[in-house]
Amino acid sequence: MNGLMDLAIRKCDGAEIFSIEQNENSIRFEDAKIKYLQSTMQSGLALRLTKNGKIGFAYTKNLRSNEELIQNALSTLKGGVDAVFEFPRTESVPALNSYDPSIEQMNNAMMVDECKRIYQFMENKITGQLNITAGTTVTNIRVGNSCGTDLASRSSNYYITIMILYPGSGTGIHQSLDLKNFKKVDDSFMNELADLYSKGRKEIKTTGGRMKVLFLPDAMYTLIWRLQSATSGESLYNKQSPLADSIGKKIFDDKLTITNNPLDDNHPGARAFDDEGVACHELPIIDKGELKNYYYDLYYAAKMQAKPSGHGFKAARWGGDRISMKPVPTLGHLWIKPGNTEFWKIVQSMDRGIIVCGALGAHSGNIPNGDFSIGLSPGLYVEKGEIVGRIKDAMIAGNIYSVMNRVAAIENKNHVAYTGYYPAVLFEDINVAAKS
Amino acid sequence: MFDELKSILTKVDADYADIRHETKKETRITFNGKDLTEIGNNTTDGYVLRVIDHGGYASIAFTDPARHEQAINTVLQNARLMSSAAKQPVIFKKSPVIKDRYSPELREDPRDISIEEKLQLTRKYNDIIMKNEKIATTNVGYIEQARQKTFLTTEGTEIQEELVTTRISGLITSNDGKLIQNVRVAAGGSNGFGILRDREDDFEKRAGIAVDLLNAQPIEGGCYRAIVNQSLGGVFTHEAFGHFSEADIIENNRSMREKMKIGAKLGSELVSITDDPTLAGKLGHYRYDDEGVAAKRTELLKQGVLVGHLHSRRTAASFDEPLNGHCVAEDYRYAPIIRMGTIFMEPGKNSFEELLRMLGDGYYLIDAKGGQTSGENFTFGAQYGYMVRNGKIGAMVRDINISGNLYSTLSNISAIADDLKFSEVGGCGKGQANIRSCYGTPHLLINNLIIGGK
């Protein structure tokens, strides 16, 4: 990396090198049969150069020649992308405990044994089919630039997702663990999953209408995606945000506090700096319903004449090869402040309503406008405070600026969920369309 | 490259092994509104090694050839672990040994066209959109991928195949200060740069739709009869039915496998669905899959009856059904999985106008906006639609998401038009992205569609 940097800065005004090395193992069991066991050993290097007010970009998976990569980046300068920002000088960042070295002692046989143990434990508790996905990832990232920034991060991750399928479908009740190293799944975790599954076994048809809807943590991303879109510096610059000029305004129910905290190393994936070498920090997005901050990468911060907030990550909603991506404003470490009500007490408070365990089609509504319209995958139906079955053929729809102003209750603890760590949240008066 | 791969394969002490090397050349040009935000050409490469040993199957993807011995050790350890953990040994269906090199015929090879010309064309289409004052922004880009794949097996197969994909596509956002709306725009294919030329009218029309949506009414949630256009019908065919024809989706799902048995009556007699990667000129075209199996036209549903599944060598053996060459990887970062190539519903006999008359009152829903399945249930969005009264197209509607059940929807297709049309760009996300996933249907008249509304 140092040789590449030395060569690059001789040929341009500024340079930035991002490198990543990632080793992964993943395993999947379906219906107690092992389906696959696969590994990857991937690396990559991306170079951004600035010269005469323009910025160039190149990347490679195998650095065979420094000169070739630099020439490749230089050749893109003639395209004329404006270099509207300067690379940051970040001298130091907090040391995070993002890597647990004991993950190196772990092997794939341990994951196989854990999956078999879970099957044995659940065998007499459920009638549905059980699928398990587990895996490990060790990631090394380094970001350096010609202003003297040279930062490195190492992180470890062990994850496991258990899904119990309802008969005749690919839908079911699921729950995940996301840790820095291997840990056996607790009995209570499996018992809670089996209990929720059993309560939804009966298939129910009901009429639509407006009712209470409880979003489980893994369905909350439906709403969070729309908030992420609206508070991004990219959306603000592109006039795609309904929250422009709304800092300090109350936009949600005052029970809602939503924060992005990359420094929280209790969970895997903590980061002290973003993929552009800007220091990360805790950023309140919503505080008691009030919009507190937008978030930026270097490019959109410059465009909006704002301060980079340390949210420039090489990320995309549908994955992709990180090395080939340009950084974009990204909220990757979200957290919703828990409420004070136990999960089952929230369920008991519902006279009639739906529990959304998973969302189907959360990406296909009008995200910038805050609209959502999702299938239930599955949705459990609640009457008089009890789950009476799972609802068939229904959708729920709404707009987050209306729905998230009608929070009835928030669960008193957070769970690992897609896009963050969330509690279950109960909303009032949501529109349900159903084939009765 | 054949020699390098052979030298790696000879070091693999297993019952079977194959290795694929890919070089991927990618060109990207992106406009966000009036700003050019990205331009460049890049080349990356990597390897995928798969082995079967004592009935255990494993794969590894790696990028650094200097680490190939570590990769071999890891994949062999994994295969042996699989062997001890699996209840049934993995067997690959016997496939003919093939030695071939294939490059599809292109109408203008994009690699022969300068990046300046690609930038000029992309800018022209973006400018057409941005000239409309109610357009807030665009995210419109040119993406070109040229993949050179080299594949070898210990059985003796040696294949080189090129896949070249181009597109100018993206999102158009309109904003009147009170409402934000968007539509997608796409031109592209796998048959050369020529398909991107002379598309000015398409980009102008899409900008107009984005603006018209600002005055459209939200659709009322409920259960309706509707005509869906080719794009939306194609997403239904791909998402709701197609994924269940993929044997790896159903193989370990007891109830789905029972429902998707060959001979099962799944839908209306009007409905026949086929997947055919051999259709040259279509986005999903390839000659060999990433297991070295020749792609075959595969009938899946014939007059409402299930007649086929899409297979890998492993599932073809376990289902005891014929190979059809549908095991494909996104690129060198992945082992292949079962994918659709070009899936389509056979055309019917009615004209679109006849479908409108048969509909009477209902909705005409247009263009897909993403879709997702979970078991037999699906949800997908429509970009816009129109109210239909007495067979006449009326006011525009927005905020349309459809949900349903595969089997009841297949049975609820009450008429099929004669105007089959295929998609130009793809984006299936079954674990790996497949930008060459192609689908098509004619216009379809469907009863009892659940629409979420607003």
Short mmCIF file of N, CA, C and O in Angstrom, two decimals, chain A residues 32 44 101 143 148 187 197 199 228 238 245 251 342 379 389:
data_model
loop_
_atom_site.label_atom_id
_atom_site.label_comp_id
_atom_site.label_asym_id
_atom_site.label_seq_id
_atom_site.Cartn_x
_atom_site.Cartn_y
_atom_site.Cartn_z
N ALA A 32 -32.98 -30.53 8.40
CA ALA A 32 -31.98 -31.40 9.05
C ALA A 32 -30.97 -31.99 8.06
O ALA A 32 -30.19 -32.87 8.43
N GLY A 44 -9.20 -6.99 -2.18
CA GLY A 44 -9.37 -5.98 -3.21
C GLY A 44 -8.77 -4.67 -2.79
O GLY A 44 -8.52 -4.43 -1.59
N PRO A 101 -10.14 -12.56 18.83
CA PRO A 101 -9.17 -13.48 18.21
C PRO A 101 -9.54 -14.95 18.36
O PRO A 101 -9.06 -15.78 17.58
N VAL A 143 -7.67 2.18 5.28
CA VAL A 143 -7.91 3.37 4.47
C VAL A 143 -6.74 4.32 4.70
O VAL A 143 -6.42 4.67 5.84
N GLY A 148 -2.13 12.00 4.97
CA GLY A 148 -1.51 11.41 6.16
C GLY A 148 -2.41 10.46 6.92
O GLY A 148 -1.99 9.86 7.92
N ASP A 187 -31.15 -21.94 25.27
CA ASP A 187 -32.41 -22.67 25.25
C ASP A 187 -33.60 -21.71 25.19
O ASP A 187 -34.58 -21.96 24.47
N TYR A 197 -43.95 -19.62 16.95
CA TYR A 197 -44.30 -20.43 15.77
C TYR A 197 -45.61 -21.20 16.03
O TYR A 197 -46.53 -21.19 15.22
N LYS A 199 -48.03 -20.65 18.06
CA LYS A 199 -49.24 -19.82 18.17
C LYS A 199 -49.77 -19.41 16.79
O LYS A 199 -50.95 -19.07 16.65
N GLN A 228 -34.03 6.24 6.36
CA GLN A 228 -32.65 6.33 5.86
C GLN A 228 -32.60 7.15 4.57
O GLN A 228 -31.72 7.98 4.36
N ASN A 238 -30.34 15.75 -3.93
CA ASN A 238 -31.10 15.41 -5.14
C ASN A 238 -32.58 15.77 -5.04
O ASN A 238 -33.36 15.36 -5.89
N ASP A 245 -34.89 20.73 5.25
CA ASP A 245 -35.13 21.86 6.18
C ASP A 245 -36.03 21.45 7.36
O ASP A 245 -36.87 22.24 7.81
N ILE A 251 -41.18 14.98 13.77
CA ILE A 251 -41.72 14.25 12.61
C ILE A 251 -42.34 12.91 13.01
O ILE A 251 -43.10 12.34 12.24
N GLU A 342 -42.95 -5.24 28.11
CA GLU A 342 -42.53 -6.57 27.67
C GLU A 342 -43.31 -6.97 26.42
O GLU A 342 -44.47 -6.58 26.25
N GLY A 379 -47.73 -12.93 8.77
CA GLY A 379 -48.39 -12.02 9.70
C GLY A 379 -49.24 -12.84 10.66
O GLY A 379 -50.01 -13.69 10.22
N GLY A 389 -53.65 -17.19 15.16
CA GLY A 389 -53.21 -17.90 13.96
C GLY A 389 -52.43 -16.96 13.06
O GLY A 389 -52.06 -15.85 13.47
#
